[in-house]
PDB file of N, CA, C and O in Angstrom:
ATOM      1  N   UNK A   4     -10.715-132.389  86.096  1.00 78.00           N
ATOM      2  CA  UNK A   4     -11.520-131.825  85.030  1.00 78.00           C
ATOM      3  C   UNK A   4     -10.979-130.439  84.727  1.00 78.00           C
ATOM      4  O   UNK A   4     -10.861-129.611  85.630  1.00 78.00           O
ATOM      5  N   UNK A   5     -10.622-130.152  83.367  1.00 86.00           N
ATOM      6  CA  UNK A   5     -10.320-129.224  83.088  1.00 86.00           C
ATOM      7  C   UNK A   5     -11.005-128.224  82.185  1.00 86.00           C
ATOM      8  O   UNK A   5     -10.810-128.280  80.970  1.00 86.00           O
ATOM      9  N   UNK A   6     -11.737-127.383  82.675  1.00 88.00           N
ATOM     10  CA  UNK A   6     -12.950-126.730  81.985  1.00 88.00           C
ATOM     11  C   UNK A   6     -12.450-125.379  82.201  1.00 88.00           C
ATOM     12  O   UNK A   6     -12.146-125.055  83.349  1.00 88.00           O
ATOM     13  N   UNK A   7     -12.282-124.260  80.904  1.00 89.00           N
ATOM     14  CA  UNK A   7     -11.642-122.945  80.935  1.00 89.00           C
ATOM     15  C   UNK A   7     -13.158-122.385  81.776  1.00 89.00           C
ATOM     16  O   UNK A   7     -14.206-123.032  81.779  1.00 89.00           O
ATOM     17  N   UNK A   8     -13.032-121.568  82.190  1.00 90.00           N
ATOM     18  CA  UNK A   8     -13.616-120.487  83.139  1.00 90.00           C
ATOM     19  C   UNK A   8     -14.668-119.593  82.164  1.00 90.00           C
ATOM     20  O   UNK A   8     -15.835-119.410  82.510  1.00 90.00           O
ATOM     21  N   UNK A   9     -14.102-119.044  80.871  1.00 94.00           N
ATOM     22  CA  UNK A   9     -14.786-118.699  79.823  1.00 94.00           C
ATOM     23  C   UNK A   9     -16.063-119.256  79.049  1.00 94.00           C
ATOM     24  O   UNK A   9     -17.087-118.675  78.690  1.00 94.00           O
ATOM     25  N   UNK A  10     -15.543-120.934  78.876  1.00 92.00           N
ATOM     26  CA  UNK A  10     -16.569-121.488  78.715  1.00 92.00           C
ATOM     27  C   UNK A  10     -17.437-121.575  79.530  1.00 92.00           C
ATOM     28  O   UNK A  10     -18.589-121.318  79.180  1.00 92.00           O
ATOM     29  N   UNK A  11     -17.163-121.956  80.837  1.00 92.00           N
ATOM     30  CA  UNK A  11     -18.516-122.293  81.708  1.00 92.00           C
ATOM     31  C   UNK A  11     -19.377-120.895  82.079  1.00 92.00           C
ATOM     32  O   UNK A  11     -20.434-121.052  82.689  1.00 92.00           O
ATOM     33  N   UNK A  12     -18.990-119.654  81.757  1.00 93.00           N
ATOM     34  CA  UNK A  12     -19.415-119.069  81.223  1.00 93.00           C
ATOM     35  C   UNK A  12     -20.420-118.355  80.523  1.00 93.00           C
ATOM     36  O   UNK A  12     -21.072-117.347  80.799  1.00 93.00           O
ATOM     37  N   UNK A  13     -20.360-119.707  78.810  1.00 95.00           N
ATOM     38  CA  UNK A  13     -21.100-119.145  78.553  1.00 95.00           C
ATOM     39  C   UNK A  13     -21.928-120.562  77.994  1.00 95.00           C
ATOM     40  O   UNK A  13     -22.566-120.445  76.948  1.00 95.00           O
ATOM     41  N   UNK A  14     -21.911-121.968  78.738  1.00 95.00           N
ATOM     42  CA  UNK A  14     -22.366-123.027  78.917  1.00 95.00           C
ATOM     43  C   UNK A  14     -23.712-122.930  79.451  1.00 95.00           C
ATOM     44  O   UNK A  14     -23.920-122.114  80.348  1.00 95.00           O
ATOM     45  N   UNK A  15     -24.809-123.785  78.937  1.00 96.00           N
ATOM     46  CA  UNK A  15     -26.008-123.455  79.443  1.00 96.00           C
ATOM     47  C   UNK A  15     -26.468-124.705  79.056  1.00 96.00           C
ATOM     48  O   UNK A  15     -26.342-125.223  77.947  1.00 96.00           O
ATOM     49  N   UNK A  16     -27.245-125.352  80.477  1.00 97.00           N
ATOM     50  CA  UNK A  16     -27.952-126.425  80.522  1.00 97.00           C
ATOM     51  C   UNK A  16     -29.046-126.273  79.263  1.00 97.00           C
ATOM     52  O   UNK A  16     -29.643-125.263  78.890  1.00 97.00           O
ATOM     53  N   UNK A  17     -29.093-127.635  78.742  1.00 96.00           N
ATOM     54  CA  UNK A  17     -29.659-128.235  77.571  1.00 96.00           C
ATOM     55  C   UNK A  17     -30.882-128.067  78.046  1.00 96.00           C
ATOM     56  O   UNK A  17     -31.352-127.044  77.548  1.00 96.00           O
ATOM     57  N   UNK A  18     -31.669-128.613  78.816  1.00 96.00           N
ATOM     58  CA  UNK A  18     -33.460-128.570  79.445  1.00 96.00           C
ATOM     59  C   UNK A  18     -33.812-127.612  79.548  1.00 96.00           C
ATOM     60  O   UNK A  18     -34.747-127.124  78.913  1.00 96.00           O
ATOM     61  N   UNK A  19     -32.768-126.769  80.872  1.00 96.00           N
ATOM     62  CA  UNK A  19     -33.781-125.548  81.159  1.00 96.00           C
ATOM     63  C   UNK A  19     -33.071-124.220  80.688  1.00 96.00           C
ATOM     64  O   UNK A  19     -33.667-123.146  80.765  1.00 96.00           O
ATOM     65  N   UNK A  20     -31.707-124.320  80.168  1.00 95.00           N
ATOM     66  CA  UNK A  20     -31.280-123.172  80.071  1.00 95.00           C
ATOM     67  C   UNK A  20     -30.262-122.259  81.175  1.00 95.00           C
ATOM     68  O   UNK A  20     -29.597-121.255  80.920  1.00 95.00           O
ATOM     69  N   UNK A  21     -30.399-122.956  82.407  1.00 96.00           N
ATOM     70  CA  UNK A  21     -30.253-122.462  83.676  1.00 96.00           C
ATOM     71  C   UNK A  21     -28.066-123.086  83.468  1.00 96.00           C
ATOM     72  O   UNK A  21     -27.604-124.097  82.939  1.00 96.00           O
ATOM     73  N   UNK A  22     -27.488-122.133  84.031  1.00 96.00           N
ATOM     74  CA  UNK A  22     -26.548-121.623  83.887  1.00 96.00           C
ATOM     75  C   UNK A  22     -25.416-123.152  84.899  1.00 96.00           C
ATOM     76  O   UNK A  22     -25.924-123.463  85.976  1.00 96.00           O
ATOM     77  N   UNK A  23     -24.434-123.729  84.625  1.00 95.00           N
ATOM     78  CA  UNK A  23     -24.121-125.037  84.948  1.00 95.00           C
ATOM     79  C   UNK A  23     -22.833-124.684  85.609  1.00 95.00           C
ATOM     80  O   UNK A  23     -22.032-123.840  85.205  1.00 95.00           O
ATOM     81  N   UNK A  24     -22.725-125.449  86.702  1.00 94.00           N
ATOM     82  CA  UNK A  24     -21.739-125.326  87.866  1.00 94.00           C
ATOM     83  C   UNK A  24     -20.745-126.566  87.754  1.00 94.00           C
ATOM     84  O   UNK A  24     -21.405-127.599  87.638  1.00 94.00           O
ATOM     85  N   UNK A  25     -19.252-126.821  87.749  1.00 94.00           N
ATOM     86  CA  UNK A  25     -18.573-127.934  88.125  1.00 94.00           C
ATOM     87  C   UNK A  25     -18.636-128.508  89.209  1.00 94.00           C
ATOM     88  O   UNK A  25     -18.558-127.837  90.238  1.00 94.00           O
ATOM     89  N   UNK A  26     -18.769-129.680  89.252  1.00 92.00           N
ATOM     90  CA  UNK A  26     -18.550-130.643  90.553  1.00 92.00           C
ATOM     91  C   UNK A  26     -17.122-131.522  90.301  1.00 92.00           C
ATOM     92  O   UNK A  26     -17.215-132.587  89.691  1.00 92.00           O
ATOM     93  N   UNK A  27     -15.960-131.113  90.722  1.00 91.00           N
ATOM     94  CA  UNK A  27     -14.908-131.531  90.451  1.00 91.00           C
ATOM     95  C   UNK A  27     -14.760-133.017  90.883  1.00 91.00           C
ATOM     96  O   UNK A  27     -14.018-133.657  90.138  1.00 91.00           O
ATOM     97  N   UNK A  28     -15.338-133.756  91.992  1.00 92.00           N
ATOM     98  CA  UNK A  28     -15.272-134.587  92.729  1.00 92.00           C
ATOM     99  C   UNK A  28     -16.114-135.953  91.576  1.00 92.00           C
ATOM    100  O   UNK A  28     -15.828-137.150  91.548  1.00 92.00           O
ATOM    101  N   UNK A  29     -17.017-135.330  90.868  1.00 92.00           N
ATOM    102  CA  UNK A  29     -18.263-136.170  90.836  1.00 92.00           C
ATOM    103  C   UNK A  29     -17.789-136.224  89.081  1.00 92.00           C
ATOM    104  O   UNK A  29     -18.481-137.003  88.426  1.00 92.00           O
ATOM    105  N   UNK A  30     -16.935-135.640  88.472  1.00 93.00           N
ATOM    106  CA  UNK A  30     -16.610-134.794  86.818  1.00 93.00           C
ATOM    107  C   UNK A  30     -18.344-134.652  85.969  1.00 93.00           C
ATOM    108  O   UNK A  30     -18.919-135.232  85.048  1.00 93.00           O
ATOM    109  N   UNK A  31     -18.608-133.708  86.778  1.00 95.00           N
ATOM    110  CA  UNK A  31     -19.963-133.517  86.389  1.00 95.00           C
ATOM    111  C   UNK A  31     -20.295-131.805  86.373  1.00 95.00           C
ATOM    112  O   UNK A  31     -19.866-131.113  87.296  1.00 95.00           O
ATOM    113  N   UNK A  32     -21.033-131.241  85.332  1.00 96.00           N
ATOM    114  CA  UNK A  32     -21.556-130.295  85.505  1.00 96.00           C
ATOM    115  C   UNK A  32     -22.554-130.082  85.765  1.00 96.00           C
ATOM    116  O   UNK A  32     -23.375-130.108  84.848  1.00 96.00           O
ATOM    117  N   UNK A  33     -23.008-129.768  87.112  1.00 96.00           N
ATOM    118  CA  UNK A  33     -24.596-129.496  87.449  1.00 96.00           C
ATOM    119  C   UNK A  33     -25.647-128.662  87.219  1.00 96.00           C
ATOM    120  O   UNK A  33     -25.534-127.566  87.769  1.00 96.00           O
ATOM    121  N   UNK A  34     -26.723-128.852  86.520  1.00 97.00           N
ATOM    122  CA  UNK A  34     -27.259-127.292  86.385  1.00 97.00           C
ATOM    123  C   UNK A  34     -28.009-126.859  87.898  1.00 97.00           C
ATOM    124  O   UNK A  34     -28.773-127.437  88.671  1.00 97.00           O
ATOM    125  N   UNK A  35     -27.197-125.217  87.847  1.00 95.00           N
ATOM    126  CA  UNK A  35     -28.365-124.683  89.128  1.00 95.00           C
ATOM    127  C   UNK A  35     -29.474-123.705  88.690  1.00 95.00           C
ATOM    128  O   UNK A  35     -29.860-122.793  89.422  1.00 95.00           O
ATOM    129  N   UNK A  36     -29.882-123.903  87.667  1.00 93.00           N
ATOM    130  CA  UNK A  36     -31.275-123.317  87.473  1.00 93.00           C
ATOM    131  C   UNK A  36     -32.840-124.496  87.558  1.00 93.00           C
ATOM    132  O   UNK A  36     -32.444-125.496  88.159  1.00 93.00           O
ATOM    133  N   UNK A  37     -33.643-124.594  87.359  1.00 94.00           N
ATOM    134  CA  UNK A  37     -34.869-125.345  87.779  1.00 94.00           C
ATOM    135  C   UNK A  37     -34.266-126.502  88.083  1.00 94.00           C
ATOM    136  O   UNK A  37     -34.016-126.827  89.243  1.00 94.00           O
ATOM    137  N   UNK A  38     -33.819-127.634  86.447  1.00 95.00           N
ATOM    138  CA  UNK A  38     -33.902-128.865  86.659  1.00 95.00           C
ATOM    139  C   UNK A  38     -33.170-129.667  87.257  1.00 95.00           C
ATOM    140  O   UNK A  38     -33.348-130.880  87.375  1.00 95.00           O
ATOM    141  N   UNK A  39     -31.705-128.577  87.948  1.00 96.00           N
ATOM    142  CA  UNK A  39     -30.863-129.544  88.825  1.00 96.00           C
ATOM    143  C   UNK A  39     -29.721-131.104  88.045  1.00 96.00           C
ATOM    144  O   UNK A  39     -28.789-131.749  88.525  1.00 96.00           O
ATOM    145  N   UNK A  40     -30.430-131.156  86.716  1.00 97.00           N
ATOM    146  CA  UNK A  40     -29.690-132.045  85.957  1.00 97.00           C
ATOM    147  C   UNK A  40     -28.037-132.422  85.863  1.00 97.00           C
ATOM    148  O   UNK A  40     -27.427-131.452  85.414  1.00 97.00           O
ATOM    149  N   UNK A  41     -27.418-133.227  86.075  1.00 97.00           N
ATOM    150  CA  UNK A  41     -26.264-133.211  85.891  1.00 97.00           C
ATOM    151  C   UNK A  41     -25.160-134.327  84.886  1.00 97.00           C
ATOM    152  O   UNK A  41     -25.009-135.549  84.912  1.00 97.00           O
ATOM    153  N   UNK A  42     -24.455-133.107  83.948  1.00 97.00           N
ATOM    154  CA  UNK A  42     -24.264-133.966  82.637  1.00 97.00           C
ATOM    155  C   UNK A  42     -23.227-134.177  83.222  1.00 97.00           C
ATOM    156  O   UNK A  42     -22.967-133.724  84.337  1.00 97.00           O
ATOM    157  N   UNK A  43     -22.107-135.271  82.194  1.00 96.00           N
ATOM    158  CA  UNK A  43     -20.937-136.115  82.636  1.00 96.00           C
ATOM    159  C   UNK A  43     -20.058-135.337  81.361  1.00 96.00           C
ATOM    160  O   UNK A  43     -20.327-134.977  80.214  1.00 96.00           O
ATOM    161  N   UNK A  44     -18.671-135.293  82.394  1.00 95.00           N
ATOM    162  CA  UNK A  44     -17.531-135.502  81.553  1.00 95.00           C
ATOM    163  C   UNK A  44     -16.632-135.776  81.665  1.00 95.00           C
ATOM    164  O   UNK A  44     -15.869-135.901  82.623  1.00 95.00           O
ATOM    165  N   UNK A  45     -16.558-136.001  80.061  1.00 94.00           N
ATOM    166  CA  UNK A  45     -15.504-137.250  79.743  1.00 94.00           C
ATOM    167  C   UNK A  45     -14.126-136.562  79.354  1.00 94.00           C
ATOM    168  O   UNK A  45     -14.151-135.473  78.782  1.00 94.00           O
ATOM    169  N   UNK A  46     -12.752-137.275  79.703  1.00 92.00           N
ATOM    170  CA  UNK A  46     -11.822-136.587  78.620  1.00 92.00           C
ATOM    171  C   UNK A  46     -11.674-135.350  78.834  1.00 92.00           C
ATOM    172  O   UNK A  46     -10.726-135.071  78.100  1.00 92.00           O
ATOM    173  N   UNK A  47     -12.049-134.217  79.466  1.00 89.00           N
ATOM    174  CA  UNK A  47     -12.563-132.994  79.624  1.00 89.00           C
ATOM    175  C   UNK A  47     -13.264-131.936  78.730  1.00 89.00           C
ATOM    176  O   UNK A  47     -13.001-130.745  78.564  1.00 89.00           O
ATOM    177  N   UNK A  48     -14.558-132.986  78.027  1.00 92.00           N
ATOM    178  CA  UNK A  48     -14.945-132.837  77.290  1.00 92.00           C
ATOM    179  C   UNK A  48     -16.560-132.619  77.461  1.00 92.00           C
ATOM    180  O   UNK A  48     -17.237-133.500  76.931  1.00 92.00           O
ATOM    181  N   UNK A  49     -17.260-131.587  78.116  1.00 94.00           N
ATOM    182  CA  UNK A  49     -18.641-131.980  78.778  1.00 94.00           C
ATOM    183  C   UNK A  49     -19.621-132.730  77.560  1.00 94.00           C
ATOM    184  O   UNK A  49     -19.353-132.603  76.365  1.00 94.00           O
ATOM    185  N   UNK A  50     -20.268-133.169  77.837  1.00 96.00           N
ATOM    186  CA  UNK A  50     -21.389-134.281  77.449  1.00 96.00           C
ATOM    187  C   UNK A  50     -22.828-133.613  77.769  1.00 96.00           C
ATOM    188  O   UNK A  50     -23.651-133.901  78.638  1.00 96.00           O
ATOM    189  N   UNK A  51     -22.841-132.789  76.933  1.00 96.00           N
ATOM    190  CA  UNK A  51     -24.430-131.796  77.125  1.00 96.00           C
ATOM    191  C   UNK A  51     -25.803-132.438  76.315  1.00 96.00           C
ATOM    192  O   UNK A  51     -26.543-131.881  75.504  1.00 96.00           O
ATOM    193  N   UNK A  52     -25.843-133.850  76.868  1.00 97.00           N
ATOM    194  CA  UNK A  52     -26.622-134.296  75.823  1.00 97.00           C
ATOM    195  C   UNK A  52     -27.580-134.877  77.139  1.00 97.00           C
ATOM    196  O   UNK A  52     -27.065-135.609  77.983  1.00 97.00           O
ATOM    197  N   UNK A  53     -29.177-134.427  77.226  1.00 96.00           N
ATOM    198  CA  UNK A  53     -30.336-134.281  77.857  1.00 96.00           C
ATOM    199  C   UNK A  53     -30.091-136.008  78.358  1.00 96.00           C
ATOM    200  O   UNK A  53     -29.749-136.390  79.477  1.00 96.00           O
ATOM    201  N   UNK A  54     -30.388-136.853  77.146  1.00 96.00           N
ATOM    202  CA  UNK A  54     -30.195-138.529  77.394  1.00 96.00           C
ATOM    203  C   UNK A  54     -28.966-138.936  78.482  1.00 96.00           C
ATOM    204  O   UNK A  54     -29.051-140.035  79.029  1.00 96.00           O
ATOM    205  N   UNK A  55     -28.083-138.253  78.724  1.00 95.00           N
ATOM    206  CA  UNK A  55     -26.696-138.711  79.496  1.00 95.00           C
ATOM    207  C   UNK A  55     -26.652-137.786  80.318  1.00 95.00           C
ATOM    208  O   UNK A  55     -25.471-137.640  80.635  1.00 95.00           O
ATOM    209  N   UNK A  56     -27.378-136.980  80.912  1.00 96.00           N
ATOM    210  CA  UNK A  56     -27.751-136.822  81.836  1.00 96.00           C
ATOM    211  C   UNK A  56     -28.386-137.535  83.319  1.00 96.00           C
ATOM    212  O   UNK A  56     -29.314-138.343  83.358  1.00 96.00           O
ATOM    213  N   UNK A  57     -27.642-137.014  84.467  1.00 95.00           N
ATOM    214  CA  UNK A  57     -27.967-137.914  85.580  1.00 95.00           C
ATOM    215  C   UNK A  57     -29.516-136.791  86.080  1.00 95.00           C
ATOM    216  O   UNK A  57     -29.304-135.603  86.324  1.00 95.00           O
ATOM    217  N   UNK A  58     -30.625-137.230  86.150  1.00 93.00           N
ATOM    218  CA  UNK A  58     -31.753-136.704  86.690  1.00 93.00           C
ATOM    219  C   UNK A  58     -31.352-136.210  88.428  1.00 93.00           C
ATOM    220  O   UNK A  58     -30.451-136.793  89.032  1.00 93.00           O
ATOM    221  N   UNK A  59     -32.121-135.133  89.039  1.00 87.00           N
ATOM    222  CA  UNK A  59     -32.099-135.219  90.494  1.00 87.00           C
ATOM    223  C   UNK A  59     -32.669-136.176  91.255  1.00 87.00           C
ATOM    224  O   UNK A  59     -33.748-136.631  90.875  1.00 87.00           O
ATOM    225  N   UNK A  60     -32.040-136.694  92.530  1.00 79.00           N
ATOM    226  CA  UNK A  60     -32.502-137.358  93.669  1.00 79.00           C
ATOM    227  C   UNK A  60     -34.233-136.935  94.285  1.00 79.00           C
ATOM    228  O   UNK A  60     -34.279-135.951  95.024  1.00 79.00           O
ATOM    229  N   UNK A  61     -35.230-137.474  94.058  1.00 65.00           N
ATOM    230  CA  UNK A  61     -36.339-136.965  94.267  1.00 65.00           C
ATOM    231  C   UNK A  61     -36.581-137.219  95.699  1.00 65.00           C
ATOM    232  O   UNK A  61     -37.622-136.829  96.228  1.00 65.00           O
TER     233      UNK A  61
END
């Protein structure tokens, strides 16, 4: 996954707003503010869309 440093940045989870971390392993950006949500990407192209989002493990 190739995500500039700049962008993630200034990338901000769709739900809560809370500021989104790479998971290189998983090609996912996780949010670490409240909702823990984690979007997918594709192509190296993040996918910030609430619906394609993976929810947290409860």
């Amino acid at each position: 996954m190739k995500i500039d440093s700049w962008l993630l940045e200034i990338l901000a989870c769709p739900k809560c707003g809370g500021p989104l971390t790479p998971d290189e392993a998983a090609d996912e950006l996780v949010c670490a503010g409240e909702c823990r949500y984690a979007y997918p990407v594709r192509d190296d192209i993040p996918v910030l869309l609430v619906d394609e989002a993976r929810a947290p493990a409860t």
